Amino acid sequence: MPVITIQHVTKKFGDTVVLKDFSAEFSDGEFITLLGPSGCGKTTMLRMLAGFEKPTEGEILIDGVTVNSATAFVPPEKRGIGMVFQSYAVWPHMNVFDNVAYPLKIQKKPKDEIRAKVEKILEIVHLSQYAKRMPSELSGGQQQRVALGRALVGEPKMLLLDEPLSNLDAKLREQMRFEIKEIQESLHINVVYVTHDRSEAMTMSDRVFVINSGVIQQADSPYEIYTHPANQFVADFAGDINFLKGVSEGGRIRLKGVDDVLAYDGDLTGDVDVAIRPEQIRIVPDKGHIRGRILNEYFMGDVDDCRVKVGEAELRVAADASVYRRFGKHEEIGLDIADFLVFPDTGDQFRKILT
Amino acid sequence: MNPAKNHCFDIKWVLMLAVVAFLLVFQVFPLLYMVFRMFFASGHFSMDAVKRIYSYALNRTCLKNTLVASGLTMVFGVLIAFPLAFLIGRTNLYGKTLFRTLFVTTYMVPPYVGAMAWLRLLNPTVGTLNVFLKNLFGLSGAPFSIYSIGGLVWVLTTFYYPYAFITISRAMEKMDPSLEEAARISGASPLKTLITVTLPLMLPSIAASALLVFVAAASCYGIPSIIGVPGRIYTVTTRIVDYVYVGSQEGLTDATALAVFLMVMALILMLLSDFIVGKKDYITISGKSVRPALVDLGKWRVPLTVLVAVFALIVAVLPFVTVFATSFTVNMGKSVFVPGNFTMKYWGILTSRKSIGKSMRNSVLSAVWAASMGMIVCLLMSYLLKRTKVKGRQIPNFLITLGSGTPSVAIALALIMTMSGRFGINIYNTMLIMVIAYMIKYMMMGMQTVSAAFAQVSPSMEEAAQISGAGWLRRIRDVVLPLIVPSIVAGWFLIFMPCFYELTMSNLLYADQTKTLGVELYNYQTYHSQQTASALAGGILIMVVLCNTLIYKLTKGRVSI
C-alpha cells in the first residue's frame, strides 16, 4: 500500500492556479523530491501534505486515511508528520533539548522516555553537547539540526523537508545532503523533500518529481530524469544542456544554420530540438560530427569549459582539461557528439520558467 | 577638492546645526530647567518639592488616582488587545479588515471625544445607555456611573487599547509563521500552540505595549479633565493644569514637581519598553513569504465574530454615533429621535459664531506651521540618521522620540517657565509657543514615516546622482525627494492632525488671540453647551477620517494610523 496517495489535487489561490490535477503515489521508504523553479507549486504541495493548506479539488491519503478531501480534513497536529521548515523555525525561547522534546511533551510521554529519546536523536543529529544551549547561541547549521531532530523525535511515518538547506553555506549544504540521506536510510523513513536545487534532488532522491507551473513534468529516478528527460524543460532543469534546431528526415537530422547532419534512428520527423549535454561533446582536431569555432575558454581545473559557435547558436562544451589552449580563439574545430536527445520542436519557449 | 561640493557640504551642516540648536533651546533646555526648578524652587537646593508630591494630601490623591487608573487601563488594554490581535491576525474570523480599520481608527481620534460620548451614555442620572439598561432590566438605579474611577478607566481603556493592539499586531505580523506551524506539526493543537509558542514569543511586545498604554493613560489630560473634574476625580495632569491656572508660587512649585515626576516616569517606562523590545528580539523574518496558515476557529467562528462585533460596536461605533446624535439634539434629556428634538442649529453655530471661526483659523494655522516646520526638521534629521556616518547622529532622533514621550502638560509647563522672558526669549501668549510645543510633542510621527522612507531608498541611488556630478541639494531635489514625497505628505498630515485638535498644551498656552479649536470645544463642553461641543467634535472627526483616507491613498496603505 502506498504511504501517500495524491489524487487529482488542484490548488487555487483566488484565480491563480498553483497546482493542476496533481496525482502521485509515494511508496514506503521512498525518498521523494519535488523539484522545480520557485513558484511552481512544490511548496504548496508539501504544505497540503502537512495540512497547512487545503486542496481546492482532489484528495490526499496518508497511510490509507483520507486527510484532505471535500468532506474530510485532518489538522496538521493529528497527522503524525515531521517537518523541517526553510527558516528552521527553531523556537528561540526554548533550549535545544526543549525544542526537540516538544513533540514528545505534547504526546504526554513519561519524563524518562522523553529524556532517552531526545538524547538518542541529539546523538543522531550530532548535537549531544549542545542540549542546554539556546538557539541564538547556535550557528545556522546547528539550528538546522535542531529542526531535523525535532521533526524526527516523534518517530513520524513521514518527514517533510521544505528547502531545508537553502540557508546554509555551500560546503555545509553538501555535507548535510549526505547526512539527511543517511538518517533516512537508517531510520527507514519516508521523505518528501522540496527543493529548486537539482544537485540536491539528484544526490538524495529515489524518485524526483519535476514540476513546472503547477504540472508534473516527469516523475522518475534521478538517472532517468537526467538521461531520458520527458521534455525540454526537464532536460534543461536537470542539468546543463545545449539546444540546436534541426529537421529530422530519412534517418538523419539536418541542423539549421549549418550544413552538418547527425545520424538519428528515432521516430521523430520534421522540426525538432536537438539537446546535447556539454559533457557529451568532444573537441577534435579533424572534422568531427559538426564544425564550430571556439569563442572562449574558461579553465575550471577538471574541465575546460568552452563556448563554441555552431552556425548562429552558441554551444557550451565541457571539454577535457588537456584541450585547454590547444586551439586558438576563433579557430575552426570539429565536435564529436557522443550522445544527444531529440524533442519535437513545438515552438514553446520551454526555457522560460512559467510561474 | 571640488569647490562646488564643498559649498553644499556647508549648507548641509548649517541646516543640521540649526535644527539641533532648535531642539536644544526649545526642548532640552526647558525640560532640564523644569527639573532644576523643582530642586531650587526657593533659590537653594531642597527636596521639599519632591516630598510634597506624596506628603501633601491633594497631590497624593491625584497621584494615586493616576497610578490606579493607568495601571488598570494597562491591564485591561492588554487583555483586550492581545486576543483581538490574535483573532484578527491569525484566525479565520469574519470581517477582519473591517475590524482592524475600526480599532485602528480609534487611535487617531482625540481622546476627549470619547470622554464626551461616554459622559452622555453613562451619566448616572440621564445617561442614554444607563436609562436603556435600566428600562431593559427593570433596575431601580443606573447600573453605571461615568463619574468614578471605574468610568475613567473604562474610557481610558477604550481609547488606549489600540496602542497595544497596533504594537502587538505588528509584532505578530513580523513573526515567522513557521514557528507556529512547527508546533502544529509537532502535534500541538491551535490553543496549545498559542500558549506554548505564540504567547511566549510575543511577551516582549506585550510587555512593551503595556508600558506604552500605561504612559499614554497617565499622560492623558483630555479624558480625566472631561470626566474626572465634574466627578471630582483629580489626576496628576488635571491637577497640574489647575495649579497653573491658580498661578500661585507654591502651586507652581507643586505643578513642577508633579510634571517632573510624570515626565521622568513616562520617559523611563518608554525607554524600558524600547529596551525590552530591542533586547529580546525574537522576531525572525522567514526566508520565504509564506502566507501564515490561518487558525480555523471551527464552531467558534460565528460566536467569536459576534463577540468581536459587539465589542467593536460598543467601543468604536457607539461613541461616535453618540457624539453626532448629541450635536443634533435640542433637549439633552430626550432622545434625538423624539419628534421635535432634532435640530441643525448647533452645526449652524460652527459657521456663524465668530469666536469659533477664529479658533478654527488659529488651529489650522498653528497645525500647518507645526506640520511644515516639523517636516523640515524630520527630513533633515532623517537624512542625518540614515545617510551620514556622523558621530552622534542618533541624538536628534533620540531627542525627538523623547519629546513625543514627554507628557504634554510637562512640555507646556516647561515652555511657560522658560519662554516668558526670563531667559531673553518671550513668546508667551503667542502662537509660536504653541507651534513649538506641538512640534516637540508630535514630530516623531513624521520622523518615523520619513526615516522608513529613507531606509527604502538605497543610498546607491543617491551615489549614482553624485557620480553623475550632482551636488547635495541637487541630489536631494532630483533623486531623494521624488522618491519619498508620498511619505513626506503622509508625515505632514500625521503631525497636522493631532496638532489641529490638540487640547492639553493649547489649554495651558493659549491667549485670547490664539485660542484653538480644542480649547473652544473644551469650554463649550464644560461650561456652555454640550451640543455645540459635539458639533465641533463631529466636524473634527470628519476631518480626521478624510485626512487618514488621504494618507492611506498616498502611501498605498503603507502608512496610516
mmCIF file of C-alpha atoms in Angstrom, chain A residues 138-292:
data_model
loop_
_atom_site.group_PDB
_atom_site.id
_atom_site.type_symbol
_atom_site.label_atom_id
_atom_site.label_comp_id
_atom_site.label_asym_id
_atom_site.label_seq_id
_atom_site.Cartn_x
_atom_site.Cartn_y
_atom_site.Cartn_z
ATOM 1 C CA LEU A 138 23.878 28.151 17.614
ATOM 2 C CA SER A 139 25.079 28.501 14.033
ATOM 3 C CA GLY A 140 22.677 28.153 11.140
ATOM 4 C CA GLY A 141 23.789 24.603 10.512
ATOM 5 C CA GLN A 142 23.257 23.636 14.142
ATOM 6 C CA GLN A 143 19.788 25.199 14.187
ATOM 7 C CA GLN A 144 19.085 23.147 11.108
ATOM 8 C CA ARG A 145 19.975 20.005 13.018
ATOM 9 C CA VAL A 146 17.724 21.036 15.910
ATOM 10 C CA ALA A 147 14.863 21.365 13.453
ATOM 11 C CA LEU A 148 15.708 17.983 11.990
ATOM 12 C CA GLY A 149 15.912 16.386 15.427
ATOM 13 C CA ARG A 150 12.579 17.875 16.423
ATOM 14 C CA ALA A 151 11.000 16.535 13.251
ATOM 15 C CA LEU A 152 12.380 13.032 13.849
ATOM 16 C CA VAL A 153 11.921 12.611 17.582
ATOM 17 C CA GLY A 154 8.270 11.599 17.435
ATOM 18 C CA GLU A 155 9.183 8.769 15.061
ATOM 19 C CA PRO A 156 6.872 10.062 12.356
ATOM 20 C CA LYS A 157 5.943 7.857 9.445
ATOM 21 C CA MET A 158 6.764 10.708 7.137
ATOM 22 C CA LEU A 159 9.270 13.536 7.110
ATOM 23 C CA LEU A 160 8.633 16.688 5.074
ATOM 24 C CA LEU A 161 11.542 18.978 4.246
ATOM 25 C CA ASP A 162 10.933 22.416 2.757
ATOM 26 C CA GLU A 163 14.141 23.642 1.118
ATOM 27 C CA PRO A 164 15.949 22.873 4.359
ATOM 28 C CA LEU A 165 19.430 23.548 3.033
ATOM 29 C CA SER A 166 18.876 26.764 1.117
ATOM 30 C CA ASN A 167 20.032 28.982 4.001
ATOM 31 C CA LEU A 168 23.291 27.149 4.585
ATOM 32 C CA ASP A 169 26.650 27.860 3.021
ATOM 33 C CA ALA A 170 27.805 25.691 0.145
ATOM 34 C CA LYS A 171 30.092 23.321 1.994
ATOM 35 C CA LEU A 172 27.698 22.613 4.840
ATOM 36 C CA ARG A 173 24.908 22.129 2.352
ATOM 37 C CA GLU A 174 26.768 19.342 0.636
ATOM 38 C CA GLN A 175 27.609 17.642 3.933
ATOM 39 C CA MET A 176 24.011 17.871 5.189
ATOM 40 C CA ARG A 177 22.739 16.243 1.992
ATOM 41 C CA PHE A 178 24.545 13.027 2.786
ATOM 42 C CA GLU A 179 23.618 13.183 6.458
ATOM 43 C CA ILE A 180 19.917 13.550 5.695
ATOM 44 C CA LYS A 181 20.132 10.671 3.248
ATOM 45 C CA GLU A 182 21.939 8.530 5.822
ATOM 46 C CA ILE A 183 19.376 9.266 8.534
ATOM 47 C CA GLN A 184 16.560 8.490 6.142
ATOM 48 C CA GLU A 185 18.046 5.141 5.289
ATOM 49 C CA SER A 186 18.933 4.149 8.841
ATOM 50 C CA LEU A 187 15.522 5.113 10.244
ATOM 51 C CA HIS A 188 13.755 3.784 7.166
ATOM 52 C CA ILE A 189 11.504 6.780 6.980
ATOM 53 C CA ASN A 190 9.531 8.278 4.112
ATOM 54 C CA VAL A 191 10.776 11.634 2.989
ATOM 55 C CA VAL A 192 9.198 14.271 0.809
ATOM 56 C CA TYR A 193 11.789 16.891 0.018
ATOM 57 C CA VAL A 194 11.180 20.189 -1.727
ATOM 58 C CA THR A 195 13.995 21.990 -3.490
ATOM 59 C CA HIS A 196 14.906 24.022 -6.535
ATOM 60 C CA ASP A 197 18.481 22.753 -6.379
ATOM 61 C CA ARG A 198 18.907 19.961 -8.906
ATOM 62 C CA SER A 199 22.048 18.532 -7.338
ATOM 63 C CA GLU A 200 20.217 18.082 -4.011
ATOM 64 C CA ALA A 201 17.460 16.297 -5.874
ATOM 65 C CA MET A 202 19.911 14.142 -7.803
ATOM 66 C CA THR A 203 22.047 13.016 -4.856
ATOM 67 C CA MET A 204 19.331 12.106 -2.374
ATOM 68 C CA SER A 205 16.188 11.015 -4.142
ATOM 69 C CA ASP A 206 14.750 7.664 -5.098
ATOM 70 C CA ARG A 207 12.331 9.494 -7.313
ATOM 71 C CA VAL A 208 12.228 13.087 -8.480
ATOM 72 C CA PHE A 209 9.023 14.885 -9.418
ATOM 73 C CA VAL A 210 9.940 17.715 -11.747
ATOM 74 C CA ILE A 211 7.212 20.354 -11.568
ATOM 75 C CA ASN A 212 6.670 23.422 -13.689
ATOM 76 C CA SER A 213 3.775 25.869 -13.453
ATOM 77 C CA GLY A 214 1.798 23.502 -11.255
ATOM 78 C CA VAL A 215 2.061 20.478 -13.538
ATOM 79 C CA ILE A 216 4.203 17.375 -13.056
ATOM 80 C CA GLN A 217 6.611 17.262 -15.990
ATOM 81 C CA GLN A 218 8.203 13.934 -15.120
ATOM 82 C CA ALA A 219 8.417 11.581 -12.159
ATOM 83 C CA ASP A 220 11.342 9.210 -12.300
ATOM 84 C CA SER A 221 14.662 8.212 -10.808
ATOM 85 C CA PRO A 222 17.413 10.836 -10.956
ATOM 86 C CA TYR A 223 19.197 8.733 -13.574
ATOM 87 C CA GLU A 224 16.171 8.600 -15.868
ATOM 88 C CA ILE A 225 15.432 12.289 -15.318
ATOM 89 C CA TYR A 226 18.942 13.161 -16.432
ATOM 90 C CA THR A 227 19.394 10.708 -19.263
ATOM 91 C CA HIS A 228 15.834 10.427 -20.545
ATOM 92 C CA PRO A 229 14.087 13.701 -19.764
ATOM 93 C CA ALA A 230 10.456 13.762 -20.848
ATOM 94 C CA ASN A 231 10.689 17.184 -22.439
ATOM 95 C CA GLN A 232 12.923 20.171 -22.962
ATOM 96 C CA PHE A 233 12.030 21.738 -19.617
ATOM 97 C CA VAL A 234 13.098 18.652 -17.667
ATOM 98 C CA ALA A 235 16.224 18.296 -19.792
ATOM 99 C CA ASP A 236 17.124 21.893 -19.045
ATOM 100 C CA PHE A 237 16.232 21.808 -15.360
ATOM 101 C CA ALA A 238 18.017 18.520 -14.639
ATOM 102 C CA GLY A 239 21.401 19.745 -15.851
ATOM 103 C CA ASP A 240 23.298 21.982 -18.280
ATOM 104 C CA ILE A 241 22.276 21.366 -21.834
ATOM 105 C CA ASN A 242 22.601 22.902 -25.297
ATOM 106 C CA PHE A 243 19.715 23.143 -27.734
ATOM 107 C CA LEU A 244 20.042 23.228 -31.529
ATOM 108 C CA LYS A 245 17.206 23.480 -34.033
ATOM 109 C CA GLY A 246 17.063 20.822 -36.719
ATOM 110 C CA VAL A 247 14.912 18.916 -39.199
ATOM 111 C CA SER A 248 14.613 15.135 -38.969
ATOM 112 C CA GLU A 249 14.131 13.173 -42.176
ATOM 113 C CA GLY A 250 15.271 9.813 -43.512
ATOM 114 C CA GLY A 251 17.304 8.689 -40.504
ATOM 115 C CA ARG A 252 19.258 11.918 -40.107
ATOM 116 C CA ILE A 253 18.867 15.321 -38.558
ATOM 117 C CA ARG A 254 19.971 18.338 -40.547
ATOM 118 C CA LEU A 255 20.969 21.122 -38.179
ATOM 119 C CA LYS A 256 19.569 24.532 -39.116
ATOM 120 C CA GLY A 257 22.076 27.279 -39.883
ATOM 121 C CA VAL A 258 24.934 24.812 -40.557
ATOM 122 C CA ASP A 259 25.477 22.172 -43.162
ATOM 123 C CA ASP A 260 26.190 19.371 -40.703
ATOM 124 C CA VAL A 261 23.966 16.367 -40.114
ATOM 125 C CA LEU A 262 23.665 13.903 -37.236
ATOM 126 C CA ALA A 263 22.713 10.268 -37.642
ATOM 127 C CA TYR A 264 19.354 9.581 -35.937
ATOM 128 C CA ASP A 265 17.430 6.331 -35.580
ATOM 129 C CA GLY A 266 14.455 7.670 -33.619
ATOM 130 C CA ASP A 267 10.847 8.089 -34.721
ATOM 131 C CA LEU A 268 10.536 11.865 -34.809
ATOM 132 C CA THR A 269 10.345 13.598 -38.159
ATOM 133 C CA GLY A 270 10.024 17.239 -39.117
ATOM 134 C CA ASP A 271 11.152 20.182 -36.948
ATOM 135 C CA VAL A 272 12.998 19.014 -33.851
ATOM 136 C CA ASP A 273 15.061 20.344 -30.963
ATOM 137 C CA VAL A 274 18.385 18.558 -30.556
ATOM 138 C CA ALA A 275 19.606 18.636 -26.962
ATOM 139 C CA ILE A 276 23.237 17.888 -26.127
ATOM 140 C CA ARG A 277 24.769 17.852 -22.659
ATOM 141 C CA PRO A 278 28.131 19.674 -22.507
ATOM 142 C CA GLU A 279 29.970 16.544 -21.333
ATOM 143 C CA GLN A 280 28.734 14.571 -24.363
ATOM 144 C CA ILE A 281 30.744 16.795 -26.714
ATOM 145 C CA ARG A 282 34.406 16.255 -27.506
ATOM 146 C CA ILE A 283 36.627 18.700 -29.341
ATOM 147 C CA VAL A 284 38.585 17.032 -32.103
ATOM 148 C CA PRO A 285 41.156 18.423 -34.497
ATOM 149 C CA ASP A 286 39.574 16.792 -37.555
ATOM 150 C CA LYS A 287 36.148 17.423 -38.992
ATOM 151 C CA GLY A 288 34.095 15.643 -36.295
ATOM 152 C CA HIS A 289 30.289 15.400 -36.394
ATOM 153 C CA ILE A 290 29.748 19.116 -36.612
ATOM 154 C CA ARG A 291 32.009 22.091 -37.244
ATOM 155 C CA GLY A 292 32.360 25.076 -34.935
#
